[in-house]
XYZ file of C-alpha atoms in Angstrom:
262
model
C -16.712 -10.420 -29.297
C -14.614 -13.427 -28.044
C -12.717 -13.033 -24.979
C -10.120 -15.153 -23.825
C -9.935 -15.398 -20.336
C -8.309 -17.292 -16.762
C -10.308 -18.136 -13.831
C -7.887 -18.112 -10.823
C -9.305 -18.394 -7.336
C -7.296 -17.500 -3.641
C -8.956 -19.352 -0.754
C -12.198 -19.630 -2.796
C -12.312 -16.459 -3.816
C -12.548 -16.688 -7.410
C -12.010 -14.622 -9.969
C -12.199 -13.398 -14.227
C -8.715 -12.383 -15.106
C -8.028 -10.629 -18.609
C -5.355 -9.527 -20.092
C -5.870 -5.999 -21.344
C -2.628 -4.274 -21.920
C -3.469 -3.550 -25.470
C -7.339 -1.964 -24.589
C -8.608 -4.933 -26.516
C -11.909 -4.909 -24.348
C -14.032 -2.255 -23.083
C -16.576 -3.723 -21.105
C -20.190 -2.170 -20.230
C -20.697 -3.080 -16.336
C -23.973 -5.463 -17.505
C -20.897 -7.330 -19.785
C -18.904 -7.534 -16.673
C -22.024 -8.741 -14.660
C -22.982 -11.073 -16.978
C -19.776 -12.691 -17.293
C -19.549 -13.127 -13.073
C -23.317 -14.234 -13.155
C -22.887 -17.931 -11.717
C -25.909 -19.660 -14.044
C -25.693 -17.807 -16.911
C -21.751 -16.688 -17.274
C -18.440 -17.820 -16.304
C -19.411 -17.003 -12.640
C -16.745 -15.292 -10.107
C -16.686 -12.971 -7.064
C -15.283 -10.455 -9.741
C -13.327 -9.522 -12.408
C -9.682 -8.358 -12.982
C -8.843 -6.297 -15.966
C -4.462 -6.348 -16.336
C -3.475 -2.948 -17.792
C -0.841 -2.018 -19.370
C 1.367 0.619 -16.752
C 4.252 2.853 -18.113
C 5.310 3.053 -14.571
C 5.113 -0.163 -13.391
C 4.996 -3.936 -14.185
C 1.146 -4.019 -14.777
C -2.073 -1.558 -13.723
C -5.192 -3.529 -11.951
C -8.795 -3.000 -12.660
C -10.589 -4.472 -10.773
C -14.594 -5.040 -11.003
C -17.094 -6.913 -8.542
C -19.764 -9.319 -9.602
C -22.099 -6.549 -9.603
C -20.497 -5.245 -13.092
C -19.042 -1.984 -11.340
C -15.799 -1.188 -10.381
C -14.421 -1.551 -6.426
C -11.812 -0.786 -4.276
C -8.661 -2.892 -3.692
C -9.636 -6.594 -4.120
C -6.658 -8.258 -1.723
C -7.180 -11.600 -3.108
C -7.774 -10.396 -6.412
C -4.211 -8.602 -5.532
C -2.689 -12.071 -5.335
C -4.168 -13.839 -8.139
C -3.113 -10.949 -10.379
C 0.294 -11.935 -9.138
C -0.212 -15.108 -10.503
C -1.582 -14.307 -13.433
C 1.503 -11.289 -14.838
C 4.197 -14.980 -13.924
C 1.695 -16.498 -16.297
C 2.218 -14.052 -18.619
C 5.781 -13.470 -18.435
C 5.200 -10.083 -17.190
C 7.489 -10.849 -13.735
C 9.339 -13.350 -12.664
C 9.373 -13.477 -8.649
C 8.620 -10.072 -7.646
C 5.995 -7.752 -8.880
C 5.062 -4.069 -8.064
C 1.837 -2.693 -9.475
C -0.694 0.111 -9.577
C -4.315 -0.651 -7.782
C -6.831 1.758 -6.980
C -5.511 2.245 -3.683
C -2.025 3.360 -4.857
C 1.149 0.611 -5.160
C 1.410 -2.597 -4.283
C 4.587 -4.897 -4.427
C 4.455 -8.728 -4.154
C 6.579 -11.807 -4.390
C 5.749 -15.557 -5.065
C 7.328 -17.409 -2.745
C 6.482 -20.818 -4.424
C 4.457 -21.434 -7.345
C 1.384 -20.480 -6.157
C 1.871 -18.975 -2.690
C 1.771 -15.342 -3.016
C 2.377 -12.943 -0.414
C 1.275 -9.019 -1.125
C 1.237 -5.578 0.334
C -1.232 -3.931 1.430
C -2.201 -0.045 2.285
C -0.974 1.417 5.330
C -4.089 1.767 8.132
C -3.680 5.196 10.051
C -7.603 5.561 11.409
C -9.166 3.020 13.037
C -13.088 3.540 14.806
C -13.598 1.293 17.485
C -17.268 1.880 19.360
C -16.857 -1.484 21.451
C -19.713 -3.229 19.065
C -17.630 -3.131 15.909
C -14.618 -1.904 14.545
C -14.001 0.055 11.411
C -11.215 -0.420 9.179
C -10.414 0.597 5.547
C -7.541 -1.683 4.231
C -8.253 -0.653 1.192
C -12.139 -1.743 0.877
C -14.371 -0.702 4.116
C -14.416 -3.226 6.412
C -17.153 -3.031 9.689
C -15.814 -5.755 11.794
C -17.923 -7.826 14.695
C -16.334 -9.985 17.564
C -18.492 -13.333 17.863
C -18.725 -16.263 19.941
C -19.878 -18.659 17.529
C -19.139 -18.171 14.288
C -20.763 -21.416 12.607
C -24.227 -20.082 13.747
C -23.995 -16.836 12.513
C -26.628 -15.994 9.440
C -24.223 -14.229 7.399
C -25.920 -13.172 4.792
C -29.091 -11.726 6.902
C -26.477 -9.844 9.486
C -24.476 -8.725 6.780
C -26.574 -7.109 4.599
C -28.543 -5.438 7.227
C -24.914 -3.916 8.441
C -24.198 -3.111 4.680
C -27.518 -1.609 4.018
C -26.934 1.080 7.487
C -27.362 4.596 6.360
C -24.200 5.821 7.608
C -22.528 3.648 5.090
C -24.570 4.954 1.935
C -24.436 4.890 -1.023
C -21.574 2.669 -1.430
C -22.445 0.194 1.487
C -19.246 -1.693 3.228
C -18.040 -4.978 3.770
C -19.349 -6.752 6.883
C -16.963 -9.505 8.722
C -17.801 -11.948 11.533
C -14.659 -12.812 13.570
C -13.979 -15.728 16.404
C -10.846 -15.800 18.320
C -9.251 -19.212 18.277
C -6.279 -18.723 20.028
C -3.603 -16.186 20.572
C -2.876 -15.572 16.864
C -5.446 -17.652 15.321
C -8.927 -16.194 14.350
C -11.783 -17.361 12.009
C -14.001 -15.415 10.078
C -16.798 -14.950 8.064
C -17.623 -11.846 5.315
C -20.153 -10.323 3.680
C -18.717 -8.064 0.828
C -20.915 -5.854 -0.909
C -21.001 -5.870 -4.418
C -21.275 -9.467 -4.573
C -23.706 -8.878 -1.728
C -23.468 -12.487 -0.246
C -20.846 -14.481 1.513
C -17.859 -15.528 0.057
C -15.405 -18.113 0.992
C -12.866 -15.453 2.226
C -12.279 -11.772 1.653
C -8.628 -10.844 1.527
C -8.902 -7.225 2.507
C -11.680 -7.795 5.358
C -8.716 -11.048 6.718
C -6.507 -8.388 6.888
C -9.031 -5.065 8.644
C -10.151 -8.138 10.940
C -6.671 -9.323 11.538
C -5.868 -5.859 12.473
C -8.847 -5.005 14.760
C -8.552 -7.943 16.521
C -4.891 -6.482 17.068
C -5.959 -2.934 18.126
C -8.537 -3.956 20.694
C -6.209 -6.185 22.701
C -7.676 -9.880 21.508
C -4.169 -10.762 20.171
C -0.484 -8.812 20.895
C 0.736 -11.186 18.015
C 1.862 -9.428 14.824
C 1.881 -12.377 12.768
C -2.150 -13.947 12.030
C -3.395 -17.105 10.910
C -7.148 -16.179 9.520
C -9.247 -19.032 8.896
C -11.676 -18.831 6.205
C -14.349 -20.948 4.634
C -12.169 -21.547 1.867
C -8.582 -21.841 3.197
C -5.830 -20.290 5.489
C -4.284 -16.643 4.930
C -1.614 -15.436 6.851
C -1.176 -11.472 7.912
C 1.776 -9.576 9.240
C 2.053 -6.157 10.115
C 3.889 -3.923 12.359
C 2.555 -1.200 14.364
C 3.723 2.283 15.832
C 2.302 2.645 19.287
C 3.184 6.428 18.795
C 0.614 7.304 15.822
C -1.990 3.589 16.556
C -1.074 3.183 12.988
C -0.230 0.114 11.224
C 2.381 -0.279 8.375
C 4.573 -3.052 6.331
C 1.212 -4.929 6.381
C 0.965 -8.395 3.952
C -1.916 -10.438 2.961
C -0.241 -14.149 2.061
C -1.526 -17.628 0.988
C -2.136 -19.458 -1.838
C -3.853 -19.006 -5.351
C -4.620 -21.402 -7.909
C -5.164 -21.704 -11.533
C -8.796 -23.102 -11.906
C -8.915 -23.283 -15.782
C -9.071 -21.039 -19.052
C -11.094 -20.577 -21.865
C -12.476 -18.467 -24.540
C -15.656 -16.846 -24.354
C -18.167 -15.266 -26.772
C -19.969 -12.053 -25.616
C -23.227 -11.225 -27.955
């Protein structure tokens, strides 16, 4: 089975995206693995199936490089953007079904891409960590020094805590910069390692930092290992719960191709 494909990647985080509106492909989660693996496939943090949506301008599957299917993917969100303009599914705007319910986007320049996200009503906050899902589970650490962090050893001993079983969660390292300027670090399960940035666990971070009094900014600059995202949100003091939230930066076309699956 050939499979043509696009490999589109949003501050490093990279991703398979294939266009499926006509149920071409139906994938076996050791395909889907395979094709992510970074030796022996295409290699990706995951993989983004575009469905066809009688509802809306496109449905999004999307899958992590462990072969099964995840929660919302924010970056994933964005490049998905980019791929329906490629296309000629939208023009500017876009407004699609995830697993997390709708999401609408716009493309502000030809690859800057700024997208919804899911409204955050319940926040835990233990003064260790925060917890937010915006979207995908996020548990969220304040650090001091985020360069000598082991990532990958503190995340997946966070990811692997019983209370978070069977589906583990995503584990971010955060370092206030300034006022409205934080960097951070994530381990996302799935692809159980680091990756260069995690769009959903920018924006949970983003927000925690928010909620726990390390910023009164609305309007976030998150620096990740791979580039810049920018979140904005606004918040009802009345219910602690955050709305009109959106994940923006860039995403770029890394190349395309055609591959054969045995």
């Amino acid at each position: 089975m050939k499979i043509k494909f696009l490999k589109y990647h949003g501050a490093g985080n990279d991703f398979i995206l294939i266009d499926n509106r006509f149920q071409k492909y139906s994938l076996k989660n050791y395909q889907i693995k395979f094709l992510c693996h970074r030796k022996y496939g295409i290699g990706s943090d995951g993989l983004i199936f575009l469905n066809h949506s009688d509802d809306f301008d496109f449905e999004m599957i999307y899958h992590n490089s462990d072969g099964n299917q995840s929660s919302m993917c924010g970056n994933g969100g964005r490049c998905i953007v980019g791929f329906a303009k490629h296309l000629n599914i939208i023009d500017s705007k876009a407004k699609f079904l995830a697993i997390d319910g709708i999401h609408e986007a716009r493309i502000h320049k030809s690859s800057r891409i700024s997208l919804s996200m899911s409204n955050i009503n319940s926040i835990k906050n233990n003064n260790k960590f925060v917890f937010i899902d915006s979207g995908s589970p996020h548990h969220i650490i304040q650090v001091n020094d985020i360069d000598k962090i082991d990532v990958f050893k503190m995340g997946l001993k966070v990811r692997s805590l019983k209370k978070y079983q069977p589906k583990g969660v995503n584990v971010n390292f955060i370092e206030k910069v300034s006022s409205n300027i934080f960097k951070i670090r994530t381990y996302e399960r799935g692809v159980e390692n680091e990756t260069l940035a995690c769009g959903t666990g920018a924006v949970a971070s983003a927000i925690a930092m928010h909620y726990i009094g390390e910023t009164k900014q609305n309007k976030i600059l998150i620096k990740t290992l791979g580039g810049d995202l920018g979140i904005k949100f606004e918040y009802d003091s009345n219910k602690s719960s955050y709305h009109r939230i959106f994940l923006e930066g860039d995403i770029n076309l890394v190349y395309e191709g055609d591959i054969e699956l045995l």
